[in-house]
Coordinates of C-alpha atoms in Angstrom, one line a residue:
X89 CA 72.1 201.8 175.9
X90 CA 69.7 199.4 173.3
X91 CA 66.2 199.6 174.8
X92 CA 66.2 195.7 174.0
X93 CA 69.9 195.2 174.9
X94 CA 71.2 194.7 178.2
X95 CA 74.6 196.6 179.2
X96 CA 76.9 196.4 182.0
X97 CA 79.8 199.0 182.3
X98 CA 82.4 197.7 184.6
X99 CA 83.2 200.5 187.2
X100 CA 86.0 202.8 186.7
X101 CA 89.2 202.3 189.0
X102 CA 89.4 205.0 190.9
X103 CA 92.7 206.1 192.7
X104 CA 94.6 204.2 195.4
X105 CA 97.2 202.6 196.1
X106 CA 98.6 199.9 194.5
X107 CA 97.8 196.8 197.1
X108 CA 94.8 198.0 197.7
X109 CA 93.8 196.7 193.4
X110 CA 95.5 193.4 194.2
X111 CA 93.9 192.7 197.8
X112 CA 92.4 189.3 197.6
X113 CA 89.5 190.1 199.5
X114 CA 88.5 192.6 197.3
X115 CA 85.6 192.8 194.5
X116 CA 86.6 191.0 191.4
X117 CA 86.7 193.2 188.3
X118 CA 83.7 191.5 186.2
X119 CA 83.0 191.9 182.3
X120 CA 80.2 191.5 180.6
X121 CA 79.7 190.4 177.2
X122 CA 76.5 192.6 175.3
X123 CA 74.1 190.3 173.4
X124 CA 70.8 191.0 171.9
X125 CA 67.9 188.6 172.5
X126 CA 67.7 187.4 169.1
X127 CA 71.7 185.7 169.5
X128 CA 70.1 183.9 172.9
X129 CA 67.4 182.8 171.0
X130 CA 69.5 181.6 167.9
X131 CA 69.2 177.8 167.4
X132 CA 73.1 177.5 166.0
X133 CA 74.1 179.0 169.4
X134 CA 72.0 176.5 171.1
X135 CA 74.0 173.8 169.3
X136 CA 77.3 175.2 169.9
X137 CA 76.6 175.3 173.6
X138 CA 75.5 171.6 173.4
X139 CA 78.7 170.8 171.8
X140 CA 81.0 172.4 174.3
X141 CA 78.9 170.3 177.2
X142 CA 79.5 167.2 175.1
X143 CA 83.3 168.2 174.9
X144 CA 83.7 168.7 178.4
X145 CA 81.9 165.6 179.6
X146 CA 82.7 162.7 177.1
X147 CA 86.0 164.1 175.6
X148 CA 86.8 160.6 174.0
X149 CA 83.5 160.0 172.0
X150 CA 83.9 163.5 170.8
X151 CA 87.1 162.3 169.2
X152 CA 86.3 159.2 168.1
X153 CA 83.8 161.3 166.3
X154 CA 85.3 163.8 165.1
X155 CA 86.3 161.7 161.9
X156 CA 84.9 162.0 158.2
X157 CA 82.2 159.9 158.7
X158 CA 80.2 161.5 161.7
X159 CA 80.4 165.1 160.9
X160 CA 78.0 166.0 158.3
X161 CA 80.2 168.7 156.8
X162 CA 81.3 166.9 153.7
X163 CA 77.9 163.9 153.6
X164 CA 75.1 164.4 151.5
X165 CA 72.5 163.2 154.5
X166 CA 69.9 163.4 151.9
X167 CA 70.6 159.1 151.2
X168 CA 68.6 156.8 153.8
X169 CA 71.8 154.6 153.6
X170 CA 73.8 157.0 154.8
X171 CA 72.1 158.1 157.5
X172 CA 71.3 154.4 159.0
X173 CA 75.1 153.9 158.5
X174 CA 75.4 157.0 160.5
X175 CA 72.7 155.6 163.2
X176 CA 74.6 152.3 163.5
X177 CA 78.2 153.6 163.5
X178 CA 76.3 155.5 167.0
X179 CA 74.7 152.6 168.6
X180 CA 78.0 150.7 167.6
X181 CA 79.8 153.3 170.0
X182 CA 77.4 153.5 172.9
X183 CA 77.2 149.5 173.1
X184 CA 80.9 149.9 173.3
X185 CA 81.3 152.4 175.6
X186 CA 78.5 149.7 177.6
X187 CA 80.7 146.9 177.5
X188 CA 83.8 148.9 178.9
X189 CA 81.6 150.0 181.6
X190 CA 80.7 146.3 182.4
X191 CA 84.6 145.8 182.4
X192 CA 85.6 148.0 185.1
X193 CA 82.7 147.0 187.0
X194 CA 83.6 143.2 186.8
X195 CA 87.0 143.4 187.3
X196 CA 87.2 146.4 189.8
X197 CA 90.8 145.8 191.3
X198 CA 91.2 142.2 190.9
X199 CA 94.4 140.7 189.8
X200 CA 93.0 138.4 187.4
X201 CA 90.5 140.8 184.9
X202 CA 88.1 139.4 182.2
X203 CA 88.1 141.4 178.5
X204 CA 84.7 141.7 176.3
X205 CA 87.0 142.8 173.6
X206 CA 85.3 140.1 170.9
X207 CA 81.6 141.8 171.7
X208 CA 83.0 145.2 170.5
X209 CA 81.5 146.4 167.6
X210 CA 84.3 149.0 166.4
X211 CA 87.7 147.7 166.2
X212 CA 90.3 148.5 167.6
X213 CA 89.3 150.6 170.2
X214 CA 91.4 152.7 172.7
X215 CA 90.2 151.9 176.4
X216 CA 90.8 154.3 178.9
X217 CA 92.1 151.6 180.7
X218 CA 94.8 150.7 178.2
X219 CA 98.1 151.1 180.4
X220 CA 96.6 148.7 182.9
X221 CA 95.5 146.0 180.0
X222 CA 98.3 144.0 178.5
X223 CA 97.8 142.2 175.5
X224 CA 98.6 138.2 176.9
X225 CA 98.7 137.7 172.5
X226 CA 102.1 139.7 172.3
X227 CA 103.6 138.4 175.6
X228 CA 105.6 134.7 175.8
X229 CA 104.3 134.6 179.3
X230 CA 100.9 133.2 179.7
X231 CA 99.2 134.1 182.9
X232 CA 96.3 131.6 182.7
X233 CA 98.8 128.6 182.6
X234 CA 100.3 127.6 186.1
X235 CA 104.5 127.6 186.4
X236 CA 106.3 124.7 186.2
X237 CA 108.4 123.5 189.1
X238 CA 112.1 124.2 188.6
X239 CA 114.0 121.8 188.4
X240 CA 117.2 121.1 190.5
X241 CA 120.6 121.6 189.5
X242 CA 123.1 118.4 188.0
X243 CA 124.8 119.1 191.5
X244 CA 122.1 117.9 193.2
X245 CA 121.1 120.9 195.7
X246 CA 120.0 124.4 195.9
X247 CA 120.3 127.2 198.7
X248 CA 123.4 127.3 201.2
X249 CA 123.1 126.2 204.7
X250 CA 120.1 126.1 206.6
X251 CA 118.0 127.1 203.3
X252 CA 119.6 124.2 201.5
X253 CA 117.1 122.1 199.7
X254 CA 117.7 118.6 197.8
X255 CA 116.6 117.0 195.3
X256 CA 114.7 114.7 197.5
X257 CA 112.6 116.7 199.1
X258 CA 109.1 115.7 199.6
X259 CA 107.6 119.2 198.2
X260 CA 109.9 119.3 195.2
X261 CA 109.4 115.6 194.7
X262 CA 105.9 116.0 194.5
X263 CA 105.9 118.8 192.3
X264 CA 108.1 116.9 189.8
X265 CA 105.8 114.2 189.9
X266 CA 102.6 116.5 189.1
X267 CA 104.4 117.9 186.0
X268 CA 105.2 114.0 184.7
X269 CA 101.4 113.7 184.2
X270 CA 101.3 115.5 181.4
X271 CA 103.4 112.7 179.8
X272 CA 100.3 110.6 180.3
X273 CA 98.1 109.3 177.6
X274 CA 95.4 112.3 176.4
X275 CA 93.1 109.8 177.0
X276 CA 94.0 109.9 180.6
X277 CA 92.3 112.6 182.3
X278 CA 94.6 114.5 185.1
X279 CA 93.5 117.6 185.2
X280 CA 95.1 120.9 186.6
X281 CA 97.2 119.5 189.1
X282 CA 99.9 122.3 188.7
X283 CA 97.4 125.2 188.9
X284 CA 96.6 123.4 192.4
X285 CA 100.2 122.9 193.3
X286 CA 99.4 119.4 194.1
X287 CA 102.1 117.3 195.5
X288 CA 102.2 113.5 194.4
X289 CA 104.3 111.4 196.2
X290 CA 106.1 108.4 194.3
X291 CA 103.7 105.7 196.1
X292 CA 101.2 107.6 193.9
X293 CA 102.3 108.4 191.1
X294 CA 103.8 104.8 189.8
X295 CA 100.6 103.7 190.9
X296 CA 98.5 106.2 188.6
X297 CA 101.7 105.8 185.4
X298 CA 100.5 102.1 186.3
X299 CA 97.2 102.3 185.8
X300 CA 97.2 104.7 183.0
X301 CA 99.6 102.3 180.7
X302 CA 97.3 99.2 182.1
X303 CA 94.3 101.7 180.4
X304 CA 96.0 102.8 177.1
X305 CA 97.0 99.0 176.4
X306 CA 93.3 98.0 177.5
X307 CA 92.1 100.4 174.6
X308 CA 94.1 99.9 172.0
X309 CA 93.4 96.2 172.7
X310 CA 89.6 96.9 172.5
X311 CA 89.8 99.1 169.1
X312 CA 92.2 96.2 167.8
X313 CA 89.5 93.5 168.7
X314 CA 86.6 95.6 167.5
X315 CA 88.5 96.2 163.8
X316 CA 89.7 93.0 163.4
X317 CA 87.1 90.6 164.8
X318 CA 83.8 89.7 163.7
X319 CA 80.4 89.7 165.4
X320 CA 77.0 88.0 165.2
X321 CA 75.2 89.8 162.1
X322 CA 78.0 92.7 161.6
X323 CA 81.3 92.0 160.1
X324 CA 84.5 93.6 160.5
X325 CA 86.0 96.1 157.6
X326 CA 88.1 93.8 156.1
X327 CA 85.5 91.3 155.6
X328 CA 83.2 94.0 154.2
X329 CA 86.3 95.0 151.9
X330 CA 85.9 91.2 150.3
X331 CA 82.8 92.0 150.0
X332 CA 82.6 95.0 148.4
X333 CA 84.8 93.3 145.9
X334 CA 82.8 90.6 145.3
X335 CA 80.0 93.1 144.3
X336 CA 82.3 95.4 142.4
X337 CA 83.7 92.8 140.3
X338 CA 80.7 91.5 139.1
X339 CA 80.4 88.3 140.7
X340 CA 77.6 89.2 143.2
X341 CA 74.7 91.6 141.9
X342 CA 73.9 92.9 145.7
X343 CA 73.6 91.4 149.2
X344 CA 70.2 91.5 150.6
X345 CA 70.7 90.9 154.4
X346 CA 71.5 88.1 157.3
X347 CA 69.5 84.8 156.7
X348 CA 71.4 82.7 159.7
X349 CA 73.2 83.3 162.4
X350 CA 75.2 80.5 164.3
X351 CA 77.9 79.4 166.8
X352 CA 80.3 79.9 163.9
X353 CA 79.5 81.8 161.1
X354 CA 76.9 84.2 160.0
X355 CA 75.2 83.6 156.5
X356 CA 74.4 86.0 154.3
X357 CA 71.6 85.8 151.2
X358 CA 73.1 87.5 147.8
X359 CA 72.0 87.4 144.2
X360 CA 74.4 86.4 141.9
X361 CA 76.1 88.2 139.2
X362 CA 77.6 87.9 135.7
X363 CA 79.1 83.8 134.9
X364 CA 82.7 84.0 133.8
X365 CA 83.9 81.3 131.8
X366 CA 85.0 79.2 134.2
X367 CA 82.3 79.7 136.7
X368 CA 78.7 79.4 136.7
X369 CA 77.2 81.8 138.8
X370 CA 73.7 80.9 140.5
X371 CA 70.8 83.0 140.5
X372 CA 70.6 83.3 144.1
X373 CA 73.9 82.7 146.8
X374 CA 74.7 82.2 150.1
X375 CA 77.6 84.0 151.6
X376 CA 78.9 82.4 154.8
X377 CA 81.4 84.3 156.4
X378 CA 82.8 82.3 159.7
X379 CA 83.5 84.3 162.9
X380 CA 87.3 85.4 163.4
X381 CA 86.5 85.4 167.4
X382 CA 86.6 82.2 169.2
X383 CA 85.2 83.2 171.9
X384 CA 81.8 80.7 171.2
X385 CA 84.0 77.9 169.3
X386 CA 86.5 77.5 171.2
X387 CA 86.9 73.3 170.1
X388 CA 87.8 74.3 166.3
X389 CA 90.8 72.8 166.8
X390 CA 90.9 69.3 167.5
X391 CA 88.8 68.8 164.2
X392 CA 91.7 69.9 162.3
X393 CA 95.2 69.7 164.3
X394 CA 94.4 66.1 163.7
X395 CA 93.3 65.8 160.1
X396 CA 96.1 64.8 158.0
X397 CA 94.8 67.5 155.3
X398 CA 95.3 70.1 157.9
X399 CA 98.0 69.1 160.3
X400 CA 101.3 70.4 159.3
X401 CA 99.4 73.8 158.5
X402 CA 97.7 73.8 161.9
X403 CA 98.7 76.9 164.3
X404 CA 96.9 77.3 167.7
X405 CA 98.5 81.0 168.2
X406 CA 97.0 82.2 165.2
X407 CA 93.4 82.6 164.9
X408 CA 93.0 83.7 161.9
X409 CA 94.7 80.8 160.2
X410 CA 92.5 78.3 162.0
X411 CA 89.4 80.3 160.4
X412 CA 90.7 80.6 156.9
X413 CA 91.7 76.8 157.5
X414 CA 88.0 76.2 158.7
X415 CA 86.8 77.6 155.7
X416 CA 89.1 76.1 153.4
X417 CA 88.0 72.6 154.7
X418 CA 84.4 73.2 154.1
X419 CA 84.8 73.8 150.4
X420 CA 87.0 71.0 149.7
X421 CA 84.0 68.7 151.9
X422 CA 81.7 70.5 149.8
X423 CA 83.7 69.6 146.3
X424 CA 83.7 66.1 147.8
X425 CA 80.1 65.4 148.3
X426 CA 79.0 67.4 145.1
X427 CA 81.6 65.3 143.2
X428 CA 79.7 61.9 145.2
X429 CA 76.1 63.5 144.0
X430 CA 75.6 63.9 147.6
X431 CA 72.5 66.8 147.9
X432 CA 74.6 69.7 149.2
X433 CA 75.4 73.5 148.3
X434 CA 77.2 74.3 145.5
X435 CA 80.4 76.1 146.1
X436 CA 81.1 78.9 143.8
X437 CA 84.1 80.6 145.0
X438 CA 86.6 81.0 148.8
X439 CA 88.0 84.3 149.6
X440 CA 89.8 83.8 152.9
X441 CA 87.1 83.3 155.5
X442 CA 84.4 84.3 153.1
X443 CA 82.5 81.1 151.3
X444 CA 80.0 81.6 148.5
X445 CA 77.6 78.9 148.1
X446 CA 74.4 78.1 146.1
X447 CA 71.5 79.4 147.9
X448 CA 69.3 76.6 149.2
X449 CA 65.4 78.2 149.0
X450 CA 64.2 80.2 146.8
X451 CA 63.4 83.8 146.4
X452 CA 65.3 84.7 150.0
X453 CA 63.5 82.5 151.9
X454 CA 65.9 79.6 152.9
X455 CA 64.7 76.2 152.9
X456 CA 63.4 74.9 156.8
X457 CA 65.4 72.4 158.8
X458 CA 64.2 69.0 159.0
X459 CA 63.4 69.6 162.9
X460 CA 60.7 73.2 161.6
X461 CA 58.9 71.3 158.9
X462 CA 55.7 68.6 159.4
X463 CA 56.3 65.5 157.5
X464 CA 53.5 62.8 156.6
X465 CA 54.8 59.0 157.8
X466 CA 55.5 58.7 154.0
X467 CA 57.4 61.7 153.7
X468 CA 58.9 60.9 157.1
X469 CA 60.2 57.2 156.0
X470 CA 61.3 58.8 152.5
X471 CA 63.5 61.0 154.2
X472 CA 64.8 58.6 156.6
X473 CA 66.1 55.8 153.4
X474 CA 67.8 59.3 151.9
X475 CA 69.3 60.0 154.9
X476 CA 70.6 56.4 155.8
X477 CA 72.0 56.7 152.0
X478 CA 73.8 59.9 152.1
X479 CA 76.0 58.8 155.3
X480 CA 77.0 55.4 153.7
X481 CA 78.1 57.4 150.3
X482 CA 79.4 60.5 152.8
X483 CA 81.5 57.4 154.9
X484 CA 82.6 55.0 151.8
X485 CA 83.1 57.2 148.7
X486 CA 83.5 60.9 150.2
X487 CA 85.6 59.0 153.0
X488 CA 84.1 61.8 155.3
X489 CA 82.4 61.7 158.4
X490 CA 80.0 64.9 159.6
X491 CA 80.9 64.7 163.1
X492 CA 77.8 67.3 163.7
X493 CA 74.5 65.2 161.6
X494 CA 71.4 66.2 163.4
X495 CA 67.9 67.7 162.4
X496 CA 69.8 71.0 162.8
X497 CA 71.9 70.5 159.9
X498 CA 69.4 68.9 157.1
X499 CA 67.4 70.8 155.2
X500 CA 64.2 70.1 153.5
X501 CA 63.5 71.3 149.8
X502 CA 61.9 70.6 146.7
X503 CA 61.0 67.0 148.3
X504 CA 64.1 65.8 149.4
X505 CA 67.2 66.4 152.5
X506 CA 70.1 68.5 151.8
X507 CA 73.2 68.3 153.9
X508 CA 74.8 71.7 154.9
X509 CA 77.3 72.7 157.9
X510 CA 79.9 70.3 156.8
X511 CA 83.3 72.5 158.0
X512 CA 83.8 70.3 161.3
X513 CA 83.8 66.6 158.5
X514 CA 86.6 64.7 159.0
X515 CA 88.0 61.3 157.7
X516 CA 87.3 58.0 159.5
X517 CA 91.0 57.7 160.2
X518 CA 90.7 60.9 162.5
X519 CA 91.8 59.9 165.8
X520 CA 87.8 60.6 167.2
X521 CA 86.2 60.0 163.6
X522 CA 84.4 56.9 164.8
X523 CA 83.3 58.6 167.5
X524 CA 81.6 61.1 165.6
X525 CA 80.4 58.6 163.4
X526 CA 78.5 57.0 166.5
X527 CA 77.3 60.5 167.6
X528 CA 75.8 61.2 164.4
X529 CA 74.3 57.8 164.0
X530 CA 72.3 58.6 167.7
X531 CA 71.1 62.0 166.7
X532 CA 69.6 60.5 163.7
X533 CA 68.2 57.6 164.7
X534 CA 66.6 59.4 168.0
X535 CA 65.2 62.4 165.3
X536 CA 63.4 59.7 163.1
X537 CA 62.2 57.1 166.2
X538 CA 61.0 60.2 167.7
X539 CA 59.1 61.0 164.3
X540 CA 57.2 57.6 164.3
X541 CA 59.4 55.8 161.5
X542 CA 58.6 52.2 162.5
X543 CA 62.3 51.2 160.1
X544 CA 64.5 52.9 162.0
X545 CA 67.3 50.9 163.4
X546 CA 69.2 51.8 167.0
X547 CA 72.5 54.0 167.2
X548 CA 74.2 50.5 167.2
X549 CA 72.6 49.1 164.2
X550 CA 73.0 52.3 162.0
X551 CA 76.7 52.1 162.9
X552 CA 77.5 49.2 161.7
X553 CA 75.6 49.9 158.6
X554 CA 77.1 52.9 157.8
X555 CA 80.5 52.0 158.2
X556 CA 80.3 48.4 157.4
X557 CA 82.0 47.3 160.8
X558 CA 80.9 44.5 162.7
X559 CA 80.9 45.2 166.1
X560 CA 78.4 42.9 168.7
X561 CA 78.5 44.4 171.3
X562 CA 75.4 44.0 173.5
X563 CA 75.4 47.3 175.5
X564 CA 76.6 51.3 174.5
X565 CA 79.6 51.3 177.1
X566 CA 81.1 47.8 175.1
X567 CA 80.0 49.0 172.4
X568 CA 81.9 52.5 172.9
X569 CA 84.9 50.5 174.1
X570 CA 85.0 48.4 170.8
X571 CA 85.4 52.0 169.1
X572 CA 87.7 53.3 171.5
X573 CA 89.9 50.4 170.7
X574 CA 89.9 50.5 166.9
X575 CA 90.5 54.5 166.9
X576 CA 93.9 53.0 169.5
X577 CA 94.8 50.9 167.0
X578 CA 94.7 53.1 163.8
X579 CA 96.5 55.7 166.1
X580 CA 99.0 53.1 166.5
X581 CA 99.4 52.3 163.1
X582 CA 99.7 55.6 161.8
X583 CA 102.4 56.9 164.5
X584 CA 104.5 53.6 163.7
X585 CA 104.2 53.4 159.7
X586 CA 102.8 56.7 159.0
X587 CA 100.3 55.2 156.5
X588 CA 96.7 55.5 157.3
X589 CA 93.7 53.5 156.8
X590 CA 93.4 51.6 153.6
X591 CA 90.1 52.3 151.3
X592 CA 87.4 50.4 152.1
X593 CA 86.4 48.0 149.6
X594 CA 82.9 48.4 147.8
X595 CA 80.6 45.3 149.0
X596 CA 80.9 47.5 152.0
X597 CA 83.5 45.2 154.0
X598 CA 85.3 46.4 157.4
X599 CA 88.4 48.2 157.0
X600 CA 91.6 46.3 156.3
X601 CA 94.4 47.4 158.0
X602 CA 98.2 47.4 156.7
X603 CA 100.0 45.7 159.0

């Protein structure tokens, strides 16, 4: 024997008999494998050691491994890319192997298990527990989504004797009636009712189909309003559509913002755009665009239903024809007073319910109403004669009464009253045009007697000079009544001969009437 080796001769088998070498109780033969110090010392047997531990206790990362890319056999580990390639391809394994540790210890033996299989870093990957896992991707059976109740047969029944069950029992019923739900609007929240196995009895369920048509009318009827109606300082997107023409074609350079909001309308300040031939653009424009909700107006109509201009076009079911009928009459009152030399805006063009107009101001500012500014007595009395004049020329040659004349409706610029707001106008043969007539003559002459104008006359007195009447009554009731009965009589007139009023003459004369 090696004085640095070890050895270990197995003792010889001496004779016997033959159980006595196969007793189970005896010795067992042992061999012994001779190796110097130097091999126990050697580093590469270390390693192969290490290996065969590695084997035996994680046999599938050994494999996984085993491919081109881990062992170094064929690698040039010299490159600092491939080794952190090598490094991350590791740490890419071990988180996995984490994760599928976190699996089992989730899950354990539920029936429903949870999968981290989008956190893995490798793909795919072989889990150990791979014959319990199903793939729900490859199956037609989905088992996150509660079953459906089966329906009954055409014959009405299922089971035989006492397991028989109709179609009108209350379990099956219900269950019928939680499936329906899903019919309902998405809008209509109903949530998992067959996951639950809730049972809805028919009481509830017409009531809840009810109530969920009741709530996808109510929206559509709110998304139809909001589209298709227009609000104080926003308009709706066909209005902006005309607008956005308007700019487009050259007509209007840009729109600068709201100036005036009202009960009707909303007015918008523009600068104007390139003259065509035909039209004369001014510098500066008003864009009124009237409300297509009548929620605030709701009296529009009896201004127009009965002016003679308007009445065979008049519809009360459609809104949108009363506004584009609104708007239509305030440009042709417009043309009128214009064509009269009657201070007023200057109509440039009508699209629908859209009105462009001169701009009455100056560099978008508009001018005050007569009621904002301070007027000296002179100014105050100059006013007053300009005022008294416009109605007799807005009453004899525009044959047009403004049914709404007040200090909220004159404006004051470059020294003198402008009349705006003229859509609601009618003709003195309206069936209520006197009436207006009076309730314009009070407003005035309460503004102005208010103001300290020493000259001017009652609500009476302006009346009759206005409209060349000559009523004498000594009180406002008679005097109403007197009014009451000449609007009767026109009425009368124009239902039996169809004619209306004749013009009034020019020395300012009461009205004749064709009898």
């Amino acid at each position: 024997m090696d004085s640095v080796g070890v050895a270990a001769a197995a003792p010889d088998a001496g004779p016997g008999p033959a159980w006595q070498s196969k007793c189970p109780w005896g010795a067992p033969s042992t061999t012994s494998i001779s190796c110097s110090l130097a091999d126990v010392m050697s580093e590469q047997l270390a390693k192969e050691l290490q290996l065969e531990e590695e084997n035996a206790a994680f046999p599938e990362v050994v494999a996984a491994a085993e491919g081109p890319f881990i062992t170094g056999e064929n690698i040039d580990t010299s490159s600092d890319l491939m080794l952190a390639q090598m490094l991350q391809m590791e740490f890419d394994r071990e988180y996995d192997a984490q994760l599928r540790r976190e699996e089992k210890k989730i899950n354990g033996d539920s029936k429903v298990s949870i999968s981290f299989e989008n956190y893995r870093k490798v793909h795919p990957y072989d889990s150990d527990s791979s014959e319990d896992e199903v793939d729900w991707q490859d199956t037609r059976h989905d088992p996150y989504r509660a079953d459906k109740p089966t329906t009954t047969p055409r014959r009405g029944f299922i089971g035989k004797g006492k397991d028989i069950t109709t179609k009108h029992d209350e379990v099956v019923c219900g269950r019928k009636n939680t499936a329906r739900m899903e019919n309902f609007a998405p809008e209509f929240q109903v949530g998992d009712g067959i996951g639950m196995d809730l049972k809805l009895s028919n009481q509830v369920f017409n009531a809840l189909k009810q109530h969920a048509y009741s709530e996808e009318r109510r929206s559509a009827r709110l998304h139809e309003k909001k589209e298709h109606s227009t609000a104080e300082k926003a308009v709706d997107p066909k209005t902006r559509l005309l607008l956005y023409k308007m700019v487009n074609s050259g007509m209007l350079e840009t729109i600068t913002g709201c100036i005036s909001t009202g009960k009707e309308s909303v007015v918008f300040h523009a600068y104007g755009g390139n003259a065509t031939e035909d039209k004369v653009i001014p510098p500066e424009c008003a864009i009124k665009v009237f409300k297509t909700t009548l929620n605030e107006f709701k009296n529009r109509d009896k201004y127009i239903k009965d002016d003679y201009r308007f009445k065979d076009r008049f519809s009360k079911l459609n809104p949108r024809k009363i506004i584009r009928m609104w708007a239509e009459k305030e440009m042709h009152n417009l043309t009128r007073m214009q064509n009269a030399g009657i201070p007023c805006p200057q109509v440039v063009i009508l699209k629908k319910h859209v009105l462009v107009m001169s701009f009455i101001g100056q560099d978008q500012v508009p001018a005050p109403k007569l009621k904002d500014v301070t007027l000296n007595s002179e100014d105050m009395k100059k006013a007053y004669y300009q005022i008294l004049n416009m109605m007799q020329q807005l009453y004899r040659e525009c044959n047009l009464v403004h049914a709404d004349l007040s200090e909220y409706n004159m404006l004051w610029h470059d020294g003198k009253v402008w009349l705006i707001d003229v859509s609601q106008s009618v003709e003195p043969t309206h069936p209520h045009g006197l009436e207006f007539l009076f309730r314009d003559c009070r407003n005035v002459s309460q503004f102005f007697q208010k103001g300290g104008v020493a000259e001017a006359l009652n609500e009476r007195e302006l009346f009759n000079a206005v409209s060349g009447l000559n009523i004498t009554a000594d009180n406002e009731v008679d005097f109403q009544a007197e009014i009451e009965a000449l609007e009767k009589m026109n009425e009368d007139h124009v239902q039996n001969h169809g004619k209306k009023l004749s013009t009034f003459s020019s020395d300012g004369d009461p009205p004749i009437y064709d009898e």
